[in-house]
């Protein structure tokens, strides 16, 4: 019988959570992985329990009562409040089917717990009615005063015990009302927290979409920059080639400039030589004209000399001959200068 009592009535695999006792909004995970959550029947106390163990640590120890209810908050998550433990348990399942099975078993066990709680009260009333009848029969049989006194004392004790039980039941009813109100308040806070988390979830989804769009844009910009960098490298190589060609052209231009300077210098020297040549040529022409005139004068004087033998004419002829010789020498010198000018220069 003991082995049968320790056997679970139903077991499910789920991640276990407890509500944060300070904020009453956030969920605190119990354990790092999913745990076995089982229903047990405690025969000694005639109670139904939900128990889950994380190794040697108790994750859930909740006694079911008729006032408890299991709420399905999403497709894979459900929760219930335990007023006696002063907390709210949450279970996260792998799929919706496991969640529905657990919720059906929870309601079934809750009904069994409510039925077992009602049976002792129903059995107590016939016993209370039978006890006075048995005591009266016993008094009639014995007929002694001592037995009547003892029966009276027993009845008095039982009456006191019944009063205490009634008072305890009233106190328990008040306690249950308080726990029910606490449960309602917790449920309202959890509902508000759930709505707030839903709103936050929508905002997070929108932010995620915005981040995805931004990431796509950044990736496109990065690809464009990589392509631009490849093109810039190509342009850089072309620019280096152009610079190299430009240096070659500048060197060639420098050489041409130096050659142009030399040619210009030679051209100026040639122009100056040409100018000197023209001046000398003009002088030579003038000298030739003077020579022609002198020859004409010499011829004329010779003719006159042949006609006369006077000494004055002879002196005049000698003077003209000297002048003619000087002009001829001058012509020869000018001719030498022209020859020097006409020689090619290096």
Coordinates of C-alpha atoms in Angstrom, one line a residue:
X1 CA 0.0 0.0 0.0
X2 CA 2.9 2.4 0.8
X3 CA 4.3 1.9 -2.7
X4 CA 1.0 2.7 -4.3
X5 CA 0.7 5.9 -2.2
X6 CA 4.1 7.1 -3.4
X7 CA 3.3 6.6 -7.1
X8 CA 2.3 9.8 -8.9
X9 CA -1.2 10.0 -10.4
X10 CA 0.0 12.1 -13.3
X11 CA 3.4 13.6 -14.4
X12 CA 4.2 16.3 -16.9
X13 CA 7.5 17.9 -18.0
X14 CA 7.7 21.7 -17.7
X15 CA 9.9 24.6 -16.7
X16 CA 9.0 25.8 -13.2
X17 CA 8.7 29.5 -12.2
X18 CA 7.6 31.4 -9.1
X19 CA 6.4 35.0 -8.9
X20 CA 8.9 37.5 -7.6
X21 CA 7.8 38.2 -4.0
X22 CA 9.0 41.8 -4.1
X23 CA 7.6 43.1 -7.4
X24 CA 4.8 40.5 -7.9
X25 CA 5.3 41.0 -11.6
X26 CA 8.4 39.2 -12.7
X27 CA 8.8 35.4 -12.9
X28 CA 11.8 33.8 -11.2
X29 CA 12.9 30.4 -12.8
X30 CA 13.3 27.4 -10.5
X31 CA 16.1 25.2 -11.9
X32 CA 18.0 25.5 -15.1
X33 CA 16.0 22.9 -17.1
X34 CA 12.5 21.4 -17.3
X35 CA 11.4 19.4 -14.3
X36 CA 8.9 16.6 -13.6
X37 CA 5.7 18.0 -12.1
X38 CA 3.5 15.3 -10.5
X39 CA 0.1 14.9 -8.8
X40 CA 0.1 12.8 -5.6
X41 CA -2.7 11.6 -3.2
X42 CA -1.7 11.9 0.5
X43 CA -3.9 9.2 2.0
X44 CA -2.8 9.9 5.6
X45 CA -4.1 13.5 5.3
X46 CA -6.7 12.8 2.6
X47 CA -5.2 15.5 0.4
X48 CA -4.0 16.0 -3.2
X49 CA -0.6 17.6 -3.8
X50 CA 1.4 18.9 -6.7
X51 CA 5.1 18.2 -6.1
X52 CA 8.2 18.9 -8.2
X53 CA 11.8 18.2 -7.2
X54 CA 15.0 19.8 -8.6
X55 CA 17.5 17.2 -7.5
X56 CA 17.3 17.4 -3.6
X57 CA 15.6 20.8 -3.7
X58 CA 11.8 21.1 -3.5
X59 CA 10.6 23.2 -6.4
X60 CA 6.8 22.9 -5.9
X61 CA 4.9 21.6 -2.8
X62 CA 1.3 22.8 -3.3
X63 CA -1.8 21.2 -1.6
X64 CA -4.9 21.5 -3.8
X65 CA -8.1 23.0 -2.5
X66 CA -11.5 23.7 -4.0
X67 CA -10.7 27.5 -4.1
X68 CA -7.7 27.1 -6.4
X69 CA -7.9 27.6 -10.1
X70 CA -5.4 27.0 -13.0
X71 CA -5.2 29.9 -15.5
X72 CA -3.9 29.4 -19.0
X73 CA -2.2 32.7 -19.9
X74 CA -0.7 31.7 -23.2
X75 CA -0.5 28.7 -25.6
X76 CA 2.4 27.1 -23.6
X77 CA 2.2 28.8 -20.1
X78 CA -0.2 28.4 -17.2
X79 CA -0.2 29.4 -13.5
X80 CA -2.0 29.0 -10.2
X81 CA -1.9 30.7 -6.8
X82 CA -1.3 28.8 -3.6
X83 CA -2.5 30.9 -0.6
X84 CA -1.0 28.5 1.9
X85 CA 2.5 28.7 0.4
X86 CA 2.0 32.5 -0.2
X87 CA 3.2 32.4 -3.8
X88 CA 2.1 31.9 -7.4
X89 CA 3.5 29.0 -9.5
X90 CA 4.0 29.1 -13.2
X91 CA 4.7 26.3 -15.7
X92 CA 6.1 26.6 -19.2
X93 CA 5.3 23.6 -21.4
X94 CA 6.9 22.4 -24.6
X95 CA 3.6 22.5 -26.5
X96 CA -0.1 23.4 -26.0
X97 CA -1.2 19.8 -25.8
X98 CA 0.9 19.2 -22.6
X99 CA -0.5 22.3 -21.1
X100 CA -4.1 21.3 -21.8
X101 CA -3.6 17.8 -20.3
X102 CA -2.1 19.3 -17.1
X103 CA -5.0 21.8 -16.8
X104 CA -7.5 18.9 -17.1
X105 CA -5.7 16.9 -14.5
X106 CA -5.5 19.9 -12.2
X107 CA -9.3 20.5 -12.4
X108 CA -9.9 16.7 -11.9
X109 CA -7.7 16.6 -8.8
X110 CA -9.3 19.8 -7.4
X111 CA -12.8 18.2 -7.7
X112 CA -11.5 15.1 -5.9
X113 CA -10.1 17.3 -3.1
X114 CA -13.3 19.2 -2.8
X115 CA -15.3 15.9 -2.6
X116 CA -13.0 14.5 0.0
X117 CA -13.3 17.6 2.1
X118 CA -17.1 17.3 2.0
X119 CA -17.3 13.6 3.0
X120 CA -16.0 14.0 6.6
X121 CA -18.6 16.7 7.3
X122 CA -21.4 14.4 6.0
X123 CA -20.1 11.5 8.0
X124 CA -19.8 13.6 11.2
X125 CA -23.5 14.5 11.3
X126 CA -24.9 10.9 11.5
X127 CA -22.3 10.1 14.1
X128 CA -23.4 13.1 16.1
X129 CA -27.0 11.9 15.9
X130 CA -26.2 8.3 16.7
X131 CA -24.0 9.1 19.8
X132 CA -26.9 10.7 21.9
X133 CA -29.1 7.7 21.1
X134 CA -26.5 5.2 22.1
X135 CA -25.8 7.2 25.3
X136 CA -29.6 7.1 26.1
X137 CA -29.7 3.4 25.6
X138 CA -26.7 3.0 27.8
X139 CA -28.3 5.1 30.5
X140 CA -31.5 3.1 30.4
X141 CA -29.6 -0.2 30.6
X142 CA -27.3 0.8 33.5
X143 CA -29.8 3.0 35.3
X144 CA -27.2 4.4 37.6
X145 CA -26.4 8.0 38.4
X146 CA -22.7 7.6 38.0
X147 CA -23.1 6.5 34.4
X148 CA -25.4 9.4 33.7
X149 CA -22.9 11.8 35.1
X150 CA -20.1 10.3 33.0
X151 CA -22.3 10.5 29.9
X152 CA -23.1 14.1 30.7
X153 CA -19.5 14.9 31.0
X154 CA -18.6 13.2 27.8
X155 CA -21.4 15.0 26.0
X156 CA -20.2 18.3 27.5
X157 CA -16.7 17.6 26.3
X158 CA -17.9 16.7 22.8
X159 CA -20.0 19.8 22.8
X160 CA -17.0 21.9 23.6
X161 CA -15.0 20.2 20.9
X162 CA -17.7 20.8 18.4
X163 CA -17.7 24.5 19.4
X164 CA -14.0 24.6 18.9
X165 CA -14.3 22.9 15.6
X166 CA -17.0 25.4 14.5
X167 CA -14.9 28.3 15.7
X168 CA -11.8 26.9 13.8
X169 CA -14.0 26.4 10.7
X170 CA -15.2 30.1 10.9
X171 CA -11.6 31.2 11.4
X172 CA -10.5 29.1 8.4
X173 CA -13.4 30.5 6.4
X174 CA -12.2 34.0 7.2
X175 CA -8.6 33.0 6.4
X176 CA -9.8 31.5 3.1
X177 CA -11.7 34.7 2.3
X178 CA -8.5 36.7 2.9
X179 CA -6.5 34.3 0.8
X180 CA -9.1 34.4 -1.9
X181 CA -9.0 38.2 -1.8
X182 CA -5.2 38.1 -2.0
X183 CA -5.4 35.6 -4.8
X184 CA -7.8 38.0 -6.7
X185 CA -5.4 40.9 -6.1
X186 CA -2.5 38.8 -7.3
X187 CA -4.5 37.8 -10.3
X188 CA -5.4 41.4 -11.1
X189 CA -1.7 42.4 -10.7
X190 CA -0.7 39.5 -12.9
X191 CA -3.3 40.4 -15.5
X192 CA -2.0 44.0 -15.5
X193 CA 1.6 42.7 -15.7
X194 CA 0.6 40.4 -18.6
X195 CA -1.0 43.3 -20.5
X196 CA 2.0 45.5 -19.8
X197 CA 4.3 42.6 -21.0
X198 CA 2.1 42.3 -24.1
X199 CA 2.5 46.0 -24.9
X200 CA 6.2 45.7 -24.3
X201 CA 6.3 42.7 -26.5
X202 CA 4.7 44.6 -29.4
X203 CA 7.2 47.4 -28.8
X204 CA 10.1 45.0 -28.8
X205 CA 8.9 43.4 -32.0
X206 CA 8.7 46.8 -33.6
X207 CA 12.2 47.7 -32.4
X208 CA 13.4 44.3 -33.7
X209 CA 11.9 45.0 -37.1
X210 CA 13.6 48.5 -37.0
X211 CA 16.9 46.9 -36.1
X212 CA 16.6 44.4 -38.9
X213 CA 15.9 47.2 -41.4
X214 CA 18.8 49.2 -40.1
X215 CA 21.0 46.1 -40.3
X216 CA 20.0 45.5 -43.9
X217 CA 20.7 49.1 -44.7
X218 CA 24.1 49.0 -43.1
X219 CA 25.0 45.8 -44.9
X220 CA 24.1 47.4 -48.2
X221 CA 26.2 50.4 -47.4
X222 CA 29.1 48.2 -46.4
X223 CA 28.8 46.3 -49.7
X224 CA 28.7 49.6 -51.6
X225 CA 31.8 50.9 -49.7
X226 CA 33.7 47.7 -50.5
X227 CA 32.8 48.1 -54.1
X228 CA 33.8 51.7 -54.0
X229 CA 37.1 50.8 -52.3
X230 CA 37.8 48.4 -55.1
X231 CA 37.1 51.1 -57.7
X232 CA 39.2 53.6 -55.7
X233 CA 42.1 51.2 -55.7
X234 CA 41.8 50.9 -59.5
X235 CA 41.6 54.7 -59.8
X236 CA 44.6 55.0 -57.5
X237 CA 46.6 52.7 -59.7
X238 CA 45.5 54.7 -62.8
X239 CA 46.4 57.9 -61.0
X240 CA 49.9 56.5 -60.2
X241 CA 50.4 55.6 -63.9
X242 CA 49.2 59.1 -64.9
X243 CA 51.6 60.7 -62.4
X244 CA 54.5 58.5 -63.7
X245 CA 53.6 59.6 -67.3
X246 CA 53.4 63.2 -66.2
X247 CA 56.9 63.0 -64.6
X248 CA 58.2 61.6 -67.9
X249 CA 56.4 64.3 -69.9
X250 CA 57.8 66.9 -67.5
X251 CA 61.3 65.5 -67.9
X252 CA 60.9 65.6 -71.7
X253 CA 59.5 69.1 -71.5
X254 CA 62.5 70.1 -69.4
X255 CA 64.8 68.7 -72.0
X256 CA 62.8 70.4 -74.8
X257 CA 62.9 73.7 -72.8
X258 CA 66.7 73.5 -72.4
X259 CA 67.0 72.7 -76.1
X260 CA 64.7 75.6 -76.9
X261 CA 66.8 77.9 -74.8
X262 CA 69.9 76.7 -76.7
X263 CA 68.2 77.1 -80.1
X264 CA 66.9 80.5 -79.0
X265 CA 70.4 81.5 -78.0
X266 CA 71.7 80.3 -81.3
X267 CA 68.9 82.1 -83.1
X268 CA 69.8 85.4 -81.3
X269 CA 73.4 84.9 -82.1
X270 CA 72.5 84.2 -85.7
X271 CA 70.3 87.3 -85.8
X272 CA 73.1 89.4 -84.3
X273 CA 75.6 87.9 -86.9
X274 CA 73.1 88.6 -89.7
X275 CA 72.8 92.2 -88.4
X276 CA 76.5 92.6 -88.4
X277 CA 76.7 91.0 -91.8
X278 CA 74.1 93.4 -93.2
X279 CA 76.0 96.4 -91.6
X280 CA 79.4 95.0 -93.0
X281 CA 77.7 94.3 -96.3
X282 CA 76.4 97.9 -96.5
X283 CA 79.9 99.1 -95.5
X284 CA 81.4 96.9 -98.2
X285 CA 79.0 98.2 -100.8
X286 CA 79.9 101.7 -99.8
X287 CA 83.6 100.8 -99.9
X288 CA 83.1 99.2 -103.3
X289 CA 81.3 102.4 -104.5
X290 CA 84.1 104.5 -103.0
X291 CA 86.7 102.1 -104.7
X292 CA 84.9 102.6 -108.0
X293 CA 84.9 106.3 -107.5
X294 CA 88.6 106.2 -106.6
X295 CA 89.4 104.0 -109.6
X296 CA 87.5 106.5 -111.7
X297 CA 89.5 109.3 -110.2
X298 CA 92.7 107.4 -110.6
X299 CA 91.9 106.7 -114.3
X300 CA 91.1 110.3 -114.7
X301 CA 94.2 111.4 -113.0
X302 CA 96.3 109.0 -115.1
X303 CA 94.9 110.5 -118.2
X304 CA 95.6 113.9 -116.9
X305 CA 99.1 112.7 -115.9
X306 CA 99.7 111.4 -119.3
X307 CA 98.8 114.8 -120.7
X308 CA 100.9 116.8 -118.3
X309 CA 104.1 116.3 -116.4
X310 CA 103.8 118.9 -113.7
X311 CA 105.0 117.9 -110.2
X312 CA 101.8 119.1 -108.5
X313 CA 99.8 116.6 -110.4
X314 CA 102.2 113.9 -109.5
X315 CA 101.9 114.6 -105.9
X316 CA 98.1 114.6 -106.2
X317 CA 98.3 111.2 -107.9
X318 CA 100.4 109.7 -105.2
X319 CA 98.0 111.0 -102.6
X320 CA 95.1 109.4 -104.5
X321 CA 97.0 106.1 -104.7
X322 CA 97.5 106.1 -101.0
X323 CA 93.8 106.7 -100.4
X324 CA 93.0 103.9 -102.9
X325 CA 95.4 101.5 -101.1
X326 CA 93.8 102.3 -97.7
X327 CA 90.3 101.7 -99.1
X328 CA 91.5 98.4 -100.7
X329 CA 93.0 97.3 -97.3
X330 CA 89.8 98.3 -95.6
X331 CA 87.8 96.2 -98.2
X332 CA 90.0 93.2 -97.5
X333 CA 89.5 93.5 -93.8
X334 CA 85.8 93.7 -94.2
X335 CA 85.9 90.7 -96.5
X336 CA 87.8 88.8 -93.7
X337 CA 85.1 89.7 -91.2
X338 CA 82.4 88.6 -93.5
X339 CA 84.2 85.3 -94.0
X340 CA 84.4 84.8 -90.2
X341 CA 80.7 85.6 -89.8
X342 CA 79.8 83.1 -92.5
X343 CA 81.7 80.2 -90.8
X344 CA 79.3 77.7 -89.0
X345 CA 79.2 78.0 -85.2
X346 CA 79.1 74.9 -82.9

